[in-house]
Amino acid sequence: MHPVVFIFLGFLVGALVGLTGMGGGALMTPSLIFLGVEPIIAVGTDLLYATVTKVFGVLFHQRKNKIRVDITSRLIIGGLPAILLGSFLLRSIDKALLNEYLTLFLGAVLLVTSTLRLVRGEINLPIRPRMEYLYLLGFVVGLTVQFTSVGAGVIVSFALVNLAKVNPHEVVGVTIAYGLALSSLSFMNYAFLNSVDYSLALLLILGTIPGVYFGTSLNTKADKDVLKKVINVAILIIGALILAERVF
């Protein structure tokens, strides 16, 4: 495969991450596998790519004051024990079995929730959103990412936009910062297992830097309601891709 293909792929996924704060793992890993990369190498390489992508994403968004530290810190604190637990489980349980059922479940949830949001409008829960719930959200998402390599952006974005009613512009910065913490720690686990293609990651990173900057610039100019629809449509597409990957 020509190197330009991977550079362009890095740009496209980087732009989506910069614009919506999500989609890195959900799009990059399946794309690499489709292009012939071994699955476990695809996951490890994607985690390195995601780490670098989110570093630039955090820098670009921080310059524009788009990161809610109060929300991000709670998600990270909740996610840390999940990463430790996930690292233990990865070495103890058949990962293929976990991937099969967790990914199918994740894809179905994303498909249903995003469809409801787009068709019916606001989703209102019978309980009042509280900041303490962010610790639980951080734990659940952190554990899911360990086994599926996706979910940090899509699940957190959906929960914050549709359930907690956080401003979509602020959601993007939060999901990128939280995703950075997850991807960097998870990458070290795959690097220890020698499951990272560093030359491939470099090509992807060459494309992601201008991609993230482009996406971030669009984020600051986008209308709030339009951005909310973009986020939910992206969640819908990602859910469909995840299910399609498993079914076909």
GROMACS .gro file of C-alpha atoms in nm:
model
  248
    1MET     CA    1   0.000   0.000   0.000
    2HIS     CA    2   0.136   0.345  -0.096
    3PRO     CA    3   0.246   0.557   0.204
    4VAL     CA    4   0.029   0.848   0.085
    5VAL     CA    5  -0.281   0.638   0.158
    6PHE     CA    6  -0.189   0.614   0.525
    7ILE     CA    7  -0.098   0.984   0.546
    8PHE     CA    8  -0.436   1.074   0.398
    9LEU     CA    9  -0.611   0.833   0.636
   10GLY     CA   10  -0.434   1.002   0.927
   11PHE     CA   11  -0.555   1.341   0.803
   12LEU     CA   12  -0.919   1.231   0.770
   13VAL     CA   13  -0.940   1.069   1.112
   14GLY     CA   14  -0.745   1.356   1.272
   15ALA     CA   15  -0.991   1.608   1.126
   16LEU     CA   16  -1.284   1.414   1.270
   17VAL     CA   17  -1.119   1.397   1.613
   18GLY     CA   18  -1.048   1.771   1.605
   19LEU     CA   19  -1.406   1.849   1.501
   20THR     CA   20  -1.603   1.611   1.723
   21GLY     CA   21  -1.355   1.474   1.979
   22MET     CA   22  -1.428   1.115   1.878
   23GLY     CA   23  -1.393   0.857   1.605
   24GLY     CA   24  -1.021   0.786   1.631
   25GLY     CA   25  -1.030   0.422   1.740
   26ALA     CA   26  -1.370   0.348   1.590
   27LEU     CA   27  -1.252   0.448   1.242
   28MET     CA   28  -0.876   0.400   1.242
   29THR     CA   29  -0.853   0.043   1.369
   30PRO     CA   30  -1.114  -0.100   1.124
   31SER     CA   31  -0.954   0.099   0.841
   32LEU     CA   32  -0.607  -0.042   0.912
   33ILE     CA   33  -0.743  -0.396   0.929
   34PHE     CA   34  -0.926  -0.340   0.598
   35LEU     CA   35  -0.595  -0.225   0.446
   36GLY     CA   36  -0.429  -0.551   0.548
   37VAL     CA   37  -0.273  -0.472   0.887
   38GLU     CA   38  -0.280  -0.756   1.141
   39PRO     CA   39  -0.561  -0.684   1.395
   40ILE     CA   40  -0.350  -0.674   1.711
   41ILE     CA   41  -0.089  -0.456   1.535
   42ALA     CA   42  -0.369  -0.231   1.409
   43VAL     CA   43  -0.495  -0.176   1.764
   44GLY     CA   44  -0.150  -0.106   1.907
   45THR     CA   45  -0.053   0.126   1.621
   46ASP     CA   46  -0.385   0.307   1.645
   47LEU     CA   47  -0.330   0.368   2.017
   48LEU     CA   48   0.005   0.535   1.943
   49TYR     CA   49  -0.153   0.738   1.662
   50ALA     CA   50  -0.444   0.832   1.890
   51THR     CA   51  -0.206   0.945   2.166
   52VAL     CA   52  -0.018   1.182   1.935
   53THR     CA   53  -0.341   1.301   1.771
   54LYS     CA   54  -0.497   1.384   2.106
   55VAL     CA   55  -0.183   1.562   2.230
   56PHE     CA   56  -0.221   1.811   1.944
   57GLY     CA   57  -0.598   1.815   1.993
   58VAL     CA   58  -0.558   1.913   2.359
   59LEU     CA   59  -0.303   2.182   2.270
   60PHE     CA   60  -0.524   2.334   1.999
   61HIS     CA   61  -0.839   2.324   2.212
   62GLN     CA   62  -0.664   2.453   2.527
   63ARG     CA   63  -0.551   2.760   2.334
   64LYS     CA   64  -0.917   2.831   2.268
   65ASN     CA   65  -1.025   2.754   2.629
   66LYS     CA   66  -1.247   2.463   2.526
   67ILE     CA   67  -1.150   2.208   2.793
   68ARG     CA   68  -1.358   2.165   3.112
   69VAL     CA   69  -1.103   2.054   3.371
   70ASP     CA   70  -1.371   1.973   3.630
   71ILE     CA   71  -1.536   1.718   3.399
   72THR     CA   72  -1.214   1.581   3.249
   73SER     CA   73  -1.046   1.519   3.585
   74ARG     CA   74  -1.341   1.315   3.714
   75LEU     CA   75  -1.347   1.101   3.400
   76ILE     CA   76  -0.973   1.032   3.427
   77ILE     CA   77  -0.991   0.948   3.798
   78GLY     CA   78  -1.272   0.702   3.724
   79GLY     CA   79  -1.082   0.554   3.430
   80LEU     CA   80  -0.752   0.479   3.606
   81PRO     CA   81  -0.872   0.176   3.808
   82ALA     CA   82  -1.050   0.051   3.494
   83ILE     CA   83  -0.721   0.055   3.302
   84LEU     CA   84  -0.549  -0.144   3.577
   85LEU     CA   85  -0.835  -0.394   3.590
   86GLY     CA   86  -0.847  -0.417   3.212
   87SER     CA   87  -0.472  -0.482   3.191
   88PHE     CA   88  -0.513  -0.775   3.431
   89LEU     CA   89  -0.814  -0.917   3.247
   90LEU     CA   90  -0.641  -0.894   2.909
   91ARG     CA   91  -0.382  -1.138   3.037
   92SER     CA   92  -0.635  -1.369   3.200
   93ILE     CA   93  -0.935  -1.396   2.967
   94ASP     CA   94  -0.970  -1.485   2.599
   95LYS     CA   95  -0.957  -1.143   2.434
   96ALA     CA   96  -1.119  -1.265   2.111
   97LEU     CA   97  -1.428  -1.372   2.302
   98LEU     CA   98  -1.449  -1.043   2.490
   99ASN     CA   99  -1.399  -0.841   2.171
  100GLU     CA  100  -1.676  -1.030   1.994
  101TYR     CA  101  -1.951  -0.962   2.248
  102LEU     CA  102  -1.841  -0.624   2.384
  103THR     CA  103  -1.800  -0.476   2.038
  104LEU     CA  104  -2.138  -0.604   1.923
  105PHE     CA  105  -2.297  -0.456   2.234
  106LEU     CA  106  -2.117  -0.125   2.188
  107GLY     CA  107  -2.220  -0.097   1.824
  108ALA     CA  108  -2.584  -0.172   1.904
  109VAL     CA  109  -2.598   0.082   2.187
  110LEU     CA  110  -2.443   0.356   1.973
  111LEU     CA  111  -2.680   0.281   1.686
  112VAL     CA  112  -2.995   0.289   1.899
  113THR     CA  113  -2.909   0.590   2.114
  114SER     CA  114  -2.790   0.808   1.828
  115THR     CA  115  -3.098   0.720   1.621
  116LEU     CA  116  -3.330   0.811   1.910
  117ARG     CA  117  -3.148   1.139   1.957
  118LEU     CA  118  -3.172   1.233   1.588
  119VAL     CA  119  -3.535   1.126   1.547
  120ARG     CA  120  -3.695   1.223   1.876
  121GLY     CA  121  -3.485   1.516   1.991
  122GLU     CA  122  -3.360   1.556   2.346
  123ILE     CA  123  -3.331   1.245   2.564
  124ASN     CA  124  -3.441   1.311   2.922
  125LEU     CA  125  -3.362   1.069   3.204
  126PRO     CA  126  -3.582   1.035   3.517
  127ILE     CA  127  -3.273   1.110   3.726
  128ARG     CA  128  -3.091   1.439   3.758
  129PRO     CA  129  -2.735   1.446   3.614
  130ARG     CA  130  -2.472   1.481   3.889
  131MET     CA  131  -2.097   1.538   3.868
  132GLU     CA  132  -2.039   1.222   4.077
  133TYR     CA  133  -2.172   1.009   3.790
  134LEU     CA  134  -1.867   1.110   3.586
  135TYR     CA  135  -1.646   0.879   3.793
  136LEU     CA  136  -1.867   0.583   3.700
  137LEU     CA  137  -1.877   0.692   3.334
  138GLY     CA  138  -1.497   0.718   3.331
  139PHE     CA  139  -1.465   0.368   3.477
  140VAL     CA  140  -1.713   0.203   3.238
  141VAL     CA  141  -1.561   0.368   2.929
  142GLY     CA  142  -1.206   0.301   3.045
  143LEU     CA  143  -1.280  -0.068   3.084
  144THR     CA  144  -1.460  -0.089   2.749
  145VAL     CA  145  -1.169   0.070   2.563
  146GLN     CA  146  -0.929  -0.194   2.695
  147PHE     CA  147  -1.117  -0.469   2.513
  148THR     CA  148  -1.259  -0.297   2.205
  149SER     CA  149  -1.005  -0.017   2.139
  150VAL     CA  150  -1.303   0.215   2.078
  151GLY     CA  151  -1.553   0.402   2.288
  152ALA     CA  152  -1.372   0.684   2.468
  153GLY     CA  153  -1.500   0.955   2.235
  154VAL     CA  154  -1.833   0.816   2.126
  155ILE     CA  155  -1.971   0.707   2.464
  156VAL     CA  156  -1.849   1.012   2.655
  157SER     CA  157  -1.968   1.247   2.380
  158PHE     CA  158  -2.313   1.091   2.377
  159ALA     CA  159  -2.346   1.099   2.757
  160LEU     CA  160  -2.227   1.458   2.795
  161VAL     CA  161  -2.421   1.602   2.500
  162ASN     CA  162  -2.749   1.414   2.531
  163LEU     CA  163  -2.775   1.327   2.900
  164ALA     CA  164  -2.572   1.587   3.092
  165LYS     CA  165  -2.659   1.866   2.843
  166VAL     CA  166  -2.301   1.995   2.831
  167ASN     CA  167  -2.222   2.251   2.561
  168PRO     CA  168  -2.109   2.055   2.249
  169HIS     CA  169  -1.811   2.287   2.202
  170GLU     CA  170  -1.688   2.197   2.553
  171VAL     CA  171  -1.759   1.827   2.501
  172VAL     CA  172  -1.503   1.802   2.221
  173GLY     CA  173  -1.218   1.926   2.441
  174VAL     CA  174  -1.321   1.699   2.728
  175THR     CA  175  -1.337   1.384   2.515
  176ILE     CA  176  -0.998   1.457   2.356
  177ALA     CA  177  -0.828   1.514   2.694
  178TYR     CA  178  -0.988   1.205   2.850
  179GLY     CA  179  -0.909   0.999   2.541
  180LEU     CA  180  -0.545   1.110   2.563
  181ALA     CA  181  -0.515   0.965   2.912
  182LEU     CA  182  -0.671   0.635   2.806
  183SER     CA  183  -0.482   0.593   2.478
  184SER     CA  184  -0.139   0.676   2.623
  185LEU     CA  185  -0.171   0.425   2.907
  186SER     CA  186  -0.323   0.158   2.682
  187PHE     CA  187  -0.049   0.212   2.421
  188MET     CA  188   0.218   0.125   2.677
  189ASN     CA  189   0.046  -0.208   2.735
  190TYR     CA  190   0.059  -0.295   2.362
  191ALA     CA  191   0.415  -0.164   2.328
  192PHE     CA  192   0.517  -0.407   2.602
  193LEU     CA  193   0.364  -0.686   2.393
  194ASN     CA  194   0.558  -0.567   2.080
  195SER     CA  195   0.230  -0.506   1.899
  196VAL     CA  196   0.300  -0.162   1.746
  197ASP     CA  197   0.414  -0.076   1.391
  198TYR     CA  198   0.610   0.245   1.451
  199SER     CA  199   0.685   0.320   1.084
  200LEU     CA  200   0.315   0.295   1.001
  201ALA     CA  201   0.228   0.511   1.301
  202LEU     CA  202   0.468   0.779   1.173
  203LEU     CA  203   0.286   0.798   0.838
  204LEU     CA  204  -0.049   0.833   1.014
  205ILE     CA  205   0.091   1.101   1.245
  206LEU     CA  206   0.222   1.305   0.949
  207GLY     CA  207  -0.139   1.333   0.832
  208THR     CA  208  -0.302   1.384   1.169
  209ILE     CA  209  -0.128   1.708   1.269
  210PRO     CA  210  -0.282   1.923   0.991
  211GLY     CA  211  -0.601   1.717   1.019
  212VAL     CA  212  -0.654   1.794   1.389
  213TYR     CA  213  -0.579   2.163   1.332
  214PHE     CA  214  -0.831   2.174   1.047
  215GLY     CA  215  -1.099   1.998   1.251
  216THR     CA  216  -1.039   2.218   1.556
  217SER     CA  217  -1.075   2.531   1.344
  218LEU     CA  218  -1.410   2.408   1.214
  219ASN     CA  219  -1.523   2.331   1.570
  220THR     CA  220  -1.480   2.690   1.687
  221LYS     CA  221  -1.683   2.822   1.391
  222ALA     CA  222  -1.961   2.563   1.390
  223ASP     CA  223  -2.312   2.644   1.511
  224LYS     CA  224  -2.396   2.473   1.843
  225ASP     CA  225  -2.703   2.289   1.710
  226VAL     CA  226  -2.527   2.190   1.389
  227LEU     CA  227  -2.229   2.056   1.584
  228LYS     CA  228  -2.463   1.853   1.807
  229LYS     CA  229  -2.616   1.693   1.496
  230VAL     CA  230  -2.271   1.625   1.350
  231ILE     CA  231  -2.166   1.450   1.672
  232ASN     CA  232  -2.476   1.231   1.677
  233VAL     CA  233  -2.455   1.146   1.306
  234ALA     CA  234  -2.090   1.048   1.359
  235ILE     CA  235  -2.196   0.825   1.651
  236LEU     CA  236  -2.459   0.663   1.426
  237ILE     CA  237  -2.206   0.596   1.149
  238ILE     CA  238  -1.946   0.460   1.391
  239GLY     CA  239  -2.203   0.227   1.548
  240ALA     CA  240  -2.303   0.096   1.205
  241LEU     CA  241  -1.938   0.042   1.107
  242ILE     CA  242  -1.866  -0.149   1.426
  243LEU     CA  243  -2.165  -0.378   1.373
  244ALA     CA  244  -2.085  -0.424   1.003
  245GLU     CA  245  -1.727  -0.521   1.086
  246ARG     CA  246  -1.847  -0.798   1.319
  247VAL     CA  247  -2.138  -0.923   1.105
  248PHE     CA  248  -1.956  -0.932   0.773
   0.00000   0.00000   0.00000
